[in-house]
Tab-separated table of C-alpha atoms in Angstrom:
chain	number	residue	atom	x	y	z
A	12	UNK	CA	-0.269	-0.228	-0.034
A	13	UNK	CA	1.137	3.671	-0.841
A	14	UNK	CA	1.054	6.757	1.138
A	15	UNK	CA	1.083	9.928	-0.938
A	16	UNK	CA	3.444	12.433	0.870
A	17	UNK	CA	3.450	15.442	-1.973
A	18	UNK	CA	3.480	15.935	-6.044
A	19	UNK	CA	5.495	17.951	-8.047
A	20	UNK	CA	4.999	21.373	-8.989
A	21	UNK	CA	7.764	22.502	-11.201
A	22	UNK	CA	11.256	22.386	-12.128
A	23	UNK	CA	14.733	24.173	-10.863
A	24	UNK	CA	17.493	25.137	-12.697
A	25	UNK	CA	18.405	23.524	-16.316
A	26	UNK	CA	20.299	19.960	-14.363
A	27	UNK	CA	16.835	18.254	-13.484
A	28	UNK	CA	15.680	19.631	-10.693
A	29	UNK	CA	12.227	19.447	-9.483
A	30	UNK	CA	10.387	21.703	-7.711
A	31	UNK	CA	7.656	19.699	-4.971
A	32	UNK	CA	4.615	20.035	-2.137
A	33	UNK	CA	5.279	18.266	0.635
A	34	UNK	CA	2.731	17.119	2.562
A	35	UNK	CA	4.418	15.679	5.525
A	36	UNK	CA	3.979	17.309	9.113
A	37	UNK	CA	7.703	18.968	8.899
A	38	UNK	CA	8.064	19.430	4.633
A	39	UNK	CA	12.103	18.725	4.643
A	40	UNK	CA	10.633	15.108	6.523
A	41	UNK	CA	9.940	13.978	2.426
A	42	UNK	CA	13.675	14.158	1.561
A	43	UNK	CA	13.811	11.326	4.673
A	44	UNK	CA	12.720	8.397	1.556
A	45	UNK	CA	15.635	7.817	-0.573
A	46	UNK	CA	12.923	5.943	-3.044
A	47	UNK	CA	9.609	7.638	-4.076
A	48	UNK	CA	6.927	6.192	-6.449
A	49	UNK	CA	5.759	8.754	-9.156
A	50	UNK	CA	2.176	8.529	-10.309
A	51	UNK	CA	0.698	10.783	-13.622
A	52	UNK	CA	-2.188	12.907	-12.461
A	53	UNK	CA	-5.124	11.805	-13.310
A	54	UNK	CA	-3.979	7.740	-13.694
A	55	UNK	CA	-4.674	4.795	-11.881
A	56	UNK	CA	-2.248	1.843	-11.283
A	57	UNK	CA	1.103	1.621	-9.036
A	58	UNK	CA	3.229	4.111	-8.949
A	59	UNK	CA	6.432	4.016	-10.487
A	60	UNK	CA	9.484	3.418	-7.983
A	61	UNK	CA	12.230	6.451	-8.455
A	62	UNK	CA	15.617	6.796	-6.693
A	63	UNK	CA	16.120	10.138	-5.196
A	64	UNK	CA	19.666	11.561	-5.550
A	65	UNK	CA	19.619	14.613	-3.305
A	66	UNK	CA	16.020	16.423	-1.770
A	67	UNK	CA	16.584	19.546	0.238
A	68	UNK	CA	14.902	22.744	1.089
A	69	UNK	CA	15.560	25.961	-0.939
A	70	UNK	CA	14.145	29.402	0.141
A	71	UNK	CA	10.093	28.072	0.787
A	72	UNK	CA	10.119	25.165	-1.360
A	73	UNK	CA	11.979	21.513	-1.387
A	74	UNK	CA	13.737	20.658	-4.984
A	75	UNK	CA	14.602	16.880	-5.211
A	76	UNK	CA	17.163	15.614	-8.253
A	77	UNK	CA	15.757	12.275	-8.710
A	78	UNK	CA	17.853	9.443	-10.669
A	79	UNK	CA	17.833	9.700	-14.324
A	80	UNK	CA	16.125	12.794	-14.220
A	81	UNK	CA	19.202	14.714	-16.084
A	82	UNK	CA	18.087	17.904	-17.308
A	83	UNK	CA	15.380	21.150	-17.645
A	84	UNK	CA	12.910	19.061	-20.176
A	85	UNK	CA	12.889	15.441	-18.269
A	86	UNK	CA	12.066	17.373	-15.130
A	87	UNK	CA	9.023	18.935	-16.988
A	88	UNK	CA	7.265	16.088	-18.070
A	89	UNK	CA	7.009	15.357	-14.026
A	90	UNK	CA	4.892	18.402	-13.366
A	91	UNK	CA	2.000	17.499	-11.213
A	92	UNK	CA	2.962	13.643	-10.848
A	93	UNK	CA	2.120	12.778	-7.504
A	94	UNK	CA	4.827	11.352	-4.946
A	95	UNK	CA	4.004	8.402	-2.947
A	96	UNK	CA	6.127	5.903	-0.607
A	97	UNK	CA	5.230	2.252	0.933
A	98	UNK	CA	3.328	2.806	3.857
A	99	UNK	CA	5.863	0.083	5.472
A	100	UNK	CA	8.346	2.553	4.741
A	101	UNK	CA	6.628	5.026	7.150
A	102	UNK	CA	8.489	5.791	10.897
A	103	UNK	CA	6.919	4.166	13.448
A	104	UNK	CA	4.765	6.172	16.399
A	105	UNK	CA	4.385	6.562	19.877
A	106	UNK	CA	1.636	4.581	21.175
A	107	UNK	CA	-2.018	6.879	20.013
A	108	UNK	CA	-0.385	8.597	17.552
A	109	UNK	CA	-1.832	8.238	14.014
A	110	UNK	CA	-0.815	8.942	10.667
A	111	UNK	CA	-3.639	11.227	8.613
A	112	UNK	CA	-4.162	7.978	6.819
A	113	UNK	CA	-4.565	5.498	9.347
A	114	UNK	CA	-7.887	8.115	10.574
A	115	UNK	CA	-9.194	8.532	6.910
A	116	UNK	CA	-12.602	6.759	6.592
A	117	UNK	CA	-13.395	5.207	10.564
A	118	UNK	CA	-16.705	5.635	11.838
A	119	UNK	CA	-16.554	7.944	14.486
A	120	UNK	CA	-18.976	7.637	17.404
A	121	UNK	CA	-20.290	9.090	20.561
A	122	UNK	CA	-22.501	8.481	23.309
A	123	UNK	CA	-25.884	8.895	20.942
A	124	UNK	CA	-24.321	6.251	18.154
A	125	UNK	CA	-22.811	6.972	14.817
A	126	UNK	CA	-21.874	10.457	13.938
A	127	UNK	CA	-20.258	9.672	10.252
A	128	UNK	CA	-17.230	7.782	8.565
A	129	UNK	CA	-14.265	10.748	8.489
A	130	UNK	CA	-13.777	12.182	4.855
A	131	UNK	CA	-10.359	13.751	5.354
A	132	UNK	CA	-8.254	15.973	7.553
A	133	UNK	CA	-7.872	19.619	7.625
A	134	UNK	CA	-4.411	21.518	9.286
A	135	UNK	CA	-5.970	24.612	10.993
A	136	UNK	CA	-2.305	25.851	12.466
A	137	UNK	CA	-4.198	25.519	16.074
A	138	UNK	CA	-5.405	22.126	15.732
A	139	UNK	CA	-6.277	19.423	13.166
A	140	UNK	CA	-10.280	19.276	12.551
A	141	UNK	CA	-11.653	15.663	11.164
A	142	UNK	CA	-14.357	16.372	8.409
A	143	UNK	CA	-16.932	13.370	8.579
A	144	UNK	CA	-19.764	12.713	6.211
A	145	UNK	CA	-22.536	12.869	8.493
A	146	UNK	CA	-24.694	9.679	9.096
A	147	UNK	CA	-27.843	11.430	8.663
A	148	UNK	CA	-28.703	11.499	4.832
A	149	UNK	CA	-28.514	14.725	3.532
A	150	UNK	CA	-27.213	16.624	6.361
A	151	UNK	CA	-24.363	18.726	6.197
A	152	UNK	CA	-20.309	17.076	7.262
A	153	UNK	CA	-20.022	17.531	10.689
A	154	UNK	CA	-16.312	19.167	12.480
A	155	UNK	CA	-14.907	17.407	14.814
A	156	UNK	CA	-11.443	19.253	16.548
A	157	UNK	CA	-8.815	16.439	16.855
A	158	UNK	CA	-7.629	17.356	20.257
A	159	UNK	CA	-7.731	15.295	23.400
A	160	UNK	CA	-10.523	16.341	25.019
A	161	UNK	CA	-12.295	15.638	22.387
A	162	UNK	CA	-11.375	12.496	20.877
A	163	UNK	CA	-11.677	9.525	23.682
A	164	UNK	CA	-10.202	6.580	21.888
A	165	UNK	CA	-8.873	5.087	18.194
A	166	UNK	CA	-9.749	1.550	17.274
A	167	UNK	CA	-8.064	0.822	14.231
A	168	UNK	CA	-8.945	-3.054	14.392
A	169	UNK	CA	-12.517	-2.370	14.539
A	170	UNK	CA	-12.704	0.863	12.174
A	171	UNK	CA	-14.204	3.504	14.879
A	172	UNK	CA	-13.016	6.587	16.018
A	173	UNK	CA	-14.862	7.748	19.787
A	174	UNK	CA	-15.861	11.159	20.971
A	175	UNK	CA	-17.095	13.231	23.507
A	176	UNK	CA	-19.214	15.226	20.602
A	177	UNK	CA	-22.241	16.346	19.047
A	178	UNK	CA	-22.740	16.763	15.608
A	179	UNK	CA	-24.958	19.385	16.200
A	180	UNK	CA	-22.805	21.580	17.837
A	181	UNK	CA	-22.130	24.422	14.834
A	182	UNK	CA	-25.443	24.461	14.143
A	183	UNK	CA	-27.281	25.913	17.085
């Protein structure tokens, strides 16, 4: 299984370097992986492996030199490609911490029952926010702060998250 960590957003220089946007918590963390798996935009199938020769912060962004990409035209052909790594290559997290991809899809429940499934997660700066597809047909998404006071438990094996949150909180 692959996890998306970023995408190619342009070229840097004339020697085949690419600019990329990193989705990792600290943008430079994407440089810790020696092999990326690239996939063209809007295309299915398994991404193709490519070795990373160099990857570093450059100004406000990240640039990388990939094995076999030696000029600007080759680098430009990768614009828009998604960058993945194998899930097994992600570092082990301490107990009680989770990667976002592990949380997406979990059924969220409170003491009154099912709230919905986590569809995505927003990074707001103060704290992350879970976006849950409401289990009540036709109702808007439920936004839940991902903080210790609200998230009571996560059971990845059962595919559930227990929260102390009233889904009508923001509708009042």
